[in-house]
Short mmCIF file of N, CA and C in Angstrom, two decimals:
data_model
loop_
_atom_site.label_atom_id
_atom_site.label_comp_id
_atom_site.label_asym_id
_atom_site.label_seq_id
_atom_site.Cartn_x
_atom_site.Cartn_y
_atom_site.Cartn_z
N MET A 192 -17.85 -5.47 18.69
CA MET A 192 -18.25 -4.52 18.02
C MET A 192 -18.67 -5.05 16.52
N GLU A 193 -19.85 -4.78 16.18
CA GLU A 193 -20.36 -5.24 14.86
C GLU A 193 -19.78 -4.20 13.78
N ILE A 194 -19.37 -4.68 12.70
CA ILE A 194 -18.94 -3.71 11.43
C ILE A 194 -19.94 -3.97 10.27
N ASN A 195 -20.72 -3.03 10.09
CA ASN A 195 -21.64 -2.95 9.00
C ASN A 195 -20.96 -2.98 7.65
N LYS A 196 -21.68 -3.19 6.56
CA LYS A 196 -21.16 -3.38 5.20
C LYS A 196 -20.33 -2.06 4.75
N SER A 197 -20.91 -0.99 4.93
CA SER A 197 -20.33 0.24 4.37
C SER A 197 -19.10 0.41 5.06
N ASN A 198 -18.98 0.36 6.58
CA ASN A 198 -17.70 0.43 7.07
C ASN A 198 -16.85 -0.41 6.63
N GLN A 199 -17.19 -1.75 6.48
CA GLN A 199 -16.30 -2.93 6.09
C GLN A 199 -15.72 -2.68 4.71
N SER A 200 -16.54 -2.06 3.75
CA SER A 200 -15.80 -1.81 2.47
C SER A 200 -14.83 -0.61 2.53
N ILE A 201 -14.98 0.36 3.35
CA ILE A 201 -14.23 1.30 3.67
C ILE A 201 -12.87 0.81 4.18
N LEU A 202 -13.04 0.11 5.12
CA LEU A 202 -11.79 -0.53 5.79
C LEU A 202 -11.01 -1.35 4.84
N ILE A 203 -11.71 -2.18 3.96
CA ILE A 203 -10.97 -3.07 3.03
C ILE A 203 -10.25 -2.21 2.09
N PHE A 204 -10.55 -0.91 1.88
CA PHE A 204 -9.61 -0.21 0.94
C PHE A 204 -8.63 0.69 1.56
N VAL A 205 -9.08 1.44 2.63
CA VAL A 205 -8.55 2.52 3.30
C VAL A 205 -7.14 2.10 4.10
N ILE A 206 -7.23 0.85 4.90
CA ILE A 206 -6.25 0.56 5.64
C ILE A 206 -5.13 -0.22 4.69
N PRO A 207 -5.47 -0.85 3.75
CA PRO A 207 -4.39 -1.56 2.79
C PRO A 207 -3.46 -0.30 2.19
N LEU A 208 -4.49 0.77 1.81
CA LEU A 208 -3.96 1.93 1.05
C LEU A 208 -2.89 2.59 1.87
N LEU A 209 -3.26 2.99 3.20
CA LEU A 209 -2.38 3.59 4.10
C LEU A 209 -1.06 2.81 4.44
N THR A 210 -1.39 1.63 4.70
CA THR A 210 -0.34 0.68 4.92
C THR A 210 0.89 0.61 3.76
N ALA A 211 0.33 0.53 2.60
CA ALA A 211 1.19 0.50 1.27
C ALA A 211 1.86 1.72 1.36
N TYR A 212 1.13 2.80 1.45
CA TYR A 212 1.90 4.04 1.09
C TYR A 212 2.90 4.34 2.13
N PHE A 213 2.50 4.19 3.50
CA PHE A 213 3.61 4.40 4.52
C PHE A 213 4.59 3.42 4.55
N GLY A 214 4.25 2.20 4.30
CA GLY A 214 5.21 1.00 4.32
C GLY A 214 6.17 1.14 3.26
N SER A 215 5.85 1.62 2.11
CA SER A 215 6.81 1.77 0.86
C SER A 215 7.67 3.11 1.24
N LYS A 216 7.21 4.05 1.85
CA LYS A 216 8.14 5.13 2.27
C LYS A 216 9.18 4.69 3.19
N VAL A 217 8.67 3.90 4.20
CA VAL A 217 9.64 3.44 5.05
C VAL A 217 10.76 2.40 4.51
N ILE A 218 10.46 1.68 3.65
CA ILE A 218 11.17 0.53 2.82
C ILE A 218 12.05 1.58 1.98
N PHE A 219 11.61 2.49 1.27
CA PHE A 219 12.59 3.37 0.43
C PHE A 219 13.50 4.06 1.19
N HIS A 220 13.31 4.49 2.41
CA HIS A 220 14.02 5.41 3.18
C HIS A 220 15.04 4.42 3.76
N LEU A 221 14.63 3.14 4.13
CA LEU A 221 15.93 2.37 4.55
C LEU A 221 16.89 1.89 3.60
N PHE A 222 16.47 1.78 2.22
CA PHE A 222 17.31 1.47 1.29
C PHE A 222 17.75 2.59 0.47
N SER A 223 17.40 3.82 0.90
CA SER A 223 18.03 5.06 0.44
C SER A 223 17.62 5.06 -1.13
N PHE A 224 16.48 4.75 -1.29
CA PHE A 224 15.73 4.79 -2.76
C PHE A 224 14.92 6.11 -3.02
N GLU A 225 15.24 7.01 -3.96
CA GLU A 225 14.43 7.97 -4.11
C GLU A 225 13.90 8.03 -5.69
N TYR A 226 12.91 8.28 -5.77
CA TYR A 226 12.27 8.25 -7.06
C TYR A 226 10.95 9.27 -6.91
N LEU A 227 10.99 10.51 -7.49
CA LEU A 227 9.73 11.17 -7.62
C LEU A 227 9.17 11.16 -9.23
N VAL A 228 8.00 10.42 -9.07
CA VAL A 228 7.37 10.37 -10.49
C VAL A 228 7.32 11.46 -11.20
N PHE A 229 7.01 12.70 -10.79
CA PHE A 229 6.57 13.74 -11.46
C PHE A 229 7.89 14.98 -11.77
N THR A 230 8.74 14.63 -10.92
CA THR A 230 9.88 15.60 -10.99
C THR A 230 11.24 14.80 -11.44
N ASP A 231 11.33 13.76 -11.30
CA ASP A 231 12.65 13.14 -11.74
C ASP A 231 12.43 12.73 -13.19
N THR A 232 13.60 12.46 -13.85
CA THR A 232 13.47 12.09 -15.42
C THR A 232 12.97 10.58 -15.37
N PHE A 233 12.35 10.35 -16.47
CA PHE A 233 11.54 9.17 -16.45
C PHE A 233 12.55 7.85 -16.43
N ASP A 234 12.35 6.95 -15.61
CA ASP A 234 13.09 5.74 -15.45
C ASP A 234 12.36 4.70 -15.26
N ILE A 235 12.05 3.63 -16.21
CA ILE A 235 11.09 2.72 -16.24
C ILE A 235 11.56 1.47 -14.96
N LEU A 236 12.94 1.33 -14.69
CA LEU A 236 13.15 0.32 -13.63
C LEU A 236 12.69 1.07 -12.44
N LYS A 237 13.04 2.23 -12.14
CA LYS A 237 12.47 2.86 -10.84
C LYS A 237 11.12 2.92 -10.72
N LEU A 238 10.55 3.16 -11.78
CA LEU A 238 8.96 3.27 -11.84
C LEU A 238 8.42 1.78 -11.34
N LEU A 239 8.90 0.73 -12.07
CA LEU A 239 8.58 -0.34 -11.71
C LEU A 239 8.82 -0.87 -10.15
N ILE A 240 9.91 -0.53 -9.77
CA ILE A 240 10.23 -0.81 -8.25
C ILE A 240 9.23 -0.12 -7.37
N ASP A 241 9.16 0.95 -7.78
CA ASP A 241 7.97 1.93 -6.78
C ASP A 241 6.58 1.41 -6.94
N ILE A 242 6.23 0.92 -7.99
CA ILE A 242 4.81 0.45 -8.33
C ILE A 242 5.00 -0.94 -7.71
N SER A 243 5.78 -1.89 -7.86
CA SER A 243 5.83 -3.25 -7.22
C SER A 243 5.80 -3.12 -5.57
N VAL A 244 6.63 -2.39 -5.13
CA VAL A 244 6.68 -2.35 -3.78
C VAL A 244 5.20 -1.91 -3.16
N PHE A 245 4.69 -0.79 -3.90
CA PHE A 245 3.33 -0.36 -3.31
C PHE A 245 2.45 -1.41 -3.37
N GLY A 246 2.32 -2.04 -4.71
CA GLY A 246 1.44 -3.20 -5.04
C GLY A 246 1.45 -4.40 -4.15
N VAL A 247 2.65 -4.92 -3.80
CA VAL A 247 2.89 -5.92 -3.04
C VAL A 247 2.27 -5.69 -1.55
N LEU A 248 2.59 -4.63 -0.99
CA LEU A 248 2.29 -4.07 0.30
C LEU A 248 0.78 -4.00 0.35
N PHE A 249 0.19 -3.29 -0.70
CA PHE A 249 -1.19 -3.22 -0.74
C PHE A 249 -1.80 -4.49 -0.59
N TYR A 250 -1.55 -5.63 -1.59
CA TYR A 250 -2.02 -6.99 -1.68
C TYR A 250 -1.98 -7.75 -0.35
N ILE A 251 -0.91 -7.72 0.30
CA ILE A 251 -0.70 -8.31 1.50
C ILE A 251 -1.40 -7.68 2.72
N SER A 252 -1.75 -6.53 2.99
CA SER A 252 -2.31 -5.92 4.07
C SER A 252 -3.99 -5.95 3.38
N SER A 253 -4.11 -6.20 2.10
CA SER A 253 -5.52 -6.33 1.73
C SER A 253 -5.94 -7.92 2.30
N LEU A 254 -5.22 -8.94 2.08
CA LEU A 254 -5.49 -10.14 2.55
C LEU A 254 -5.62 -10.18 4.15
N GLY A 255 -4.65 -9.31 4.86
CA GLY A 255 -4.53 -9.42 6.25
C GLY A 255 -6.03 -8.66 6.79
N VAL A 256 -6.33 -7.59 6.31
CA VAL A 256 -7.61 -6.98 6.85
C VAL A 256 -8.78 -7.82 6.42
N GLY A 257 -8.88 -8.63 5.23
CA GLY A 257 -9.97 -9.50 4.77
C GLY A 257 -9.95 -10.64 5.81
N TYR A 258 -8.81 -11.11 6.21
CA TYR A 258 -8.73 -12.15 7.25
C TYR A 258 -9.31 -11.79 8.70
N VAL A 259 -9.02 -10.57 9.15
CA VAL A 259 -9.32 -9.84 10.43
C VAL A 259 -10.83 -9.80 10.38
N ILE A 260 -11.48 -9.11 9.27
CA ILE A 260 -12.76 -8.64 9.33
C ILE A 260 -13.52 -10.00 9.31
N ARG A 261 -13.27 -11.07 8.45
CA ARG A 261 -13.92 -12.18 8.47
C ARG A 261 -13.93 -13.02 9.86
N ALA A 262 -12.73 -12.93 10.79
CA ALA A 262 -12.68 -13.49 11.93
C ALA A 262 -13.59 -12.75 12.71
N LYS A 263 -13.68 -11.56 12.62
CA LYS A 263 -14.58 -10.90 13.74
C LYS A 263 -16.06 -11.21 13.31
N THR A 264 -16.44 -11.34 12.38
CA THR A 264 -18.12 -11.59 11.96
C THR A 264 -18.39 -12.99 12.04
#
């Protein structure tokens, strides 16, 4: 199956986004970590943990999706 450029750009963004979102939810559930940005009081440490976990998962899955797409073309 050939992947055209518009579908490729969508896949490079959407798959890592969903992976990071659901992956961070699973990780936070396993460690009983709860921080709701808009309803909890501001805590810089919890905010940094939240952003960092999401960012690392997004970066790793972006590399993986890029590798798979390059391998298929």
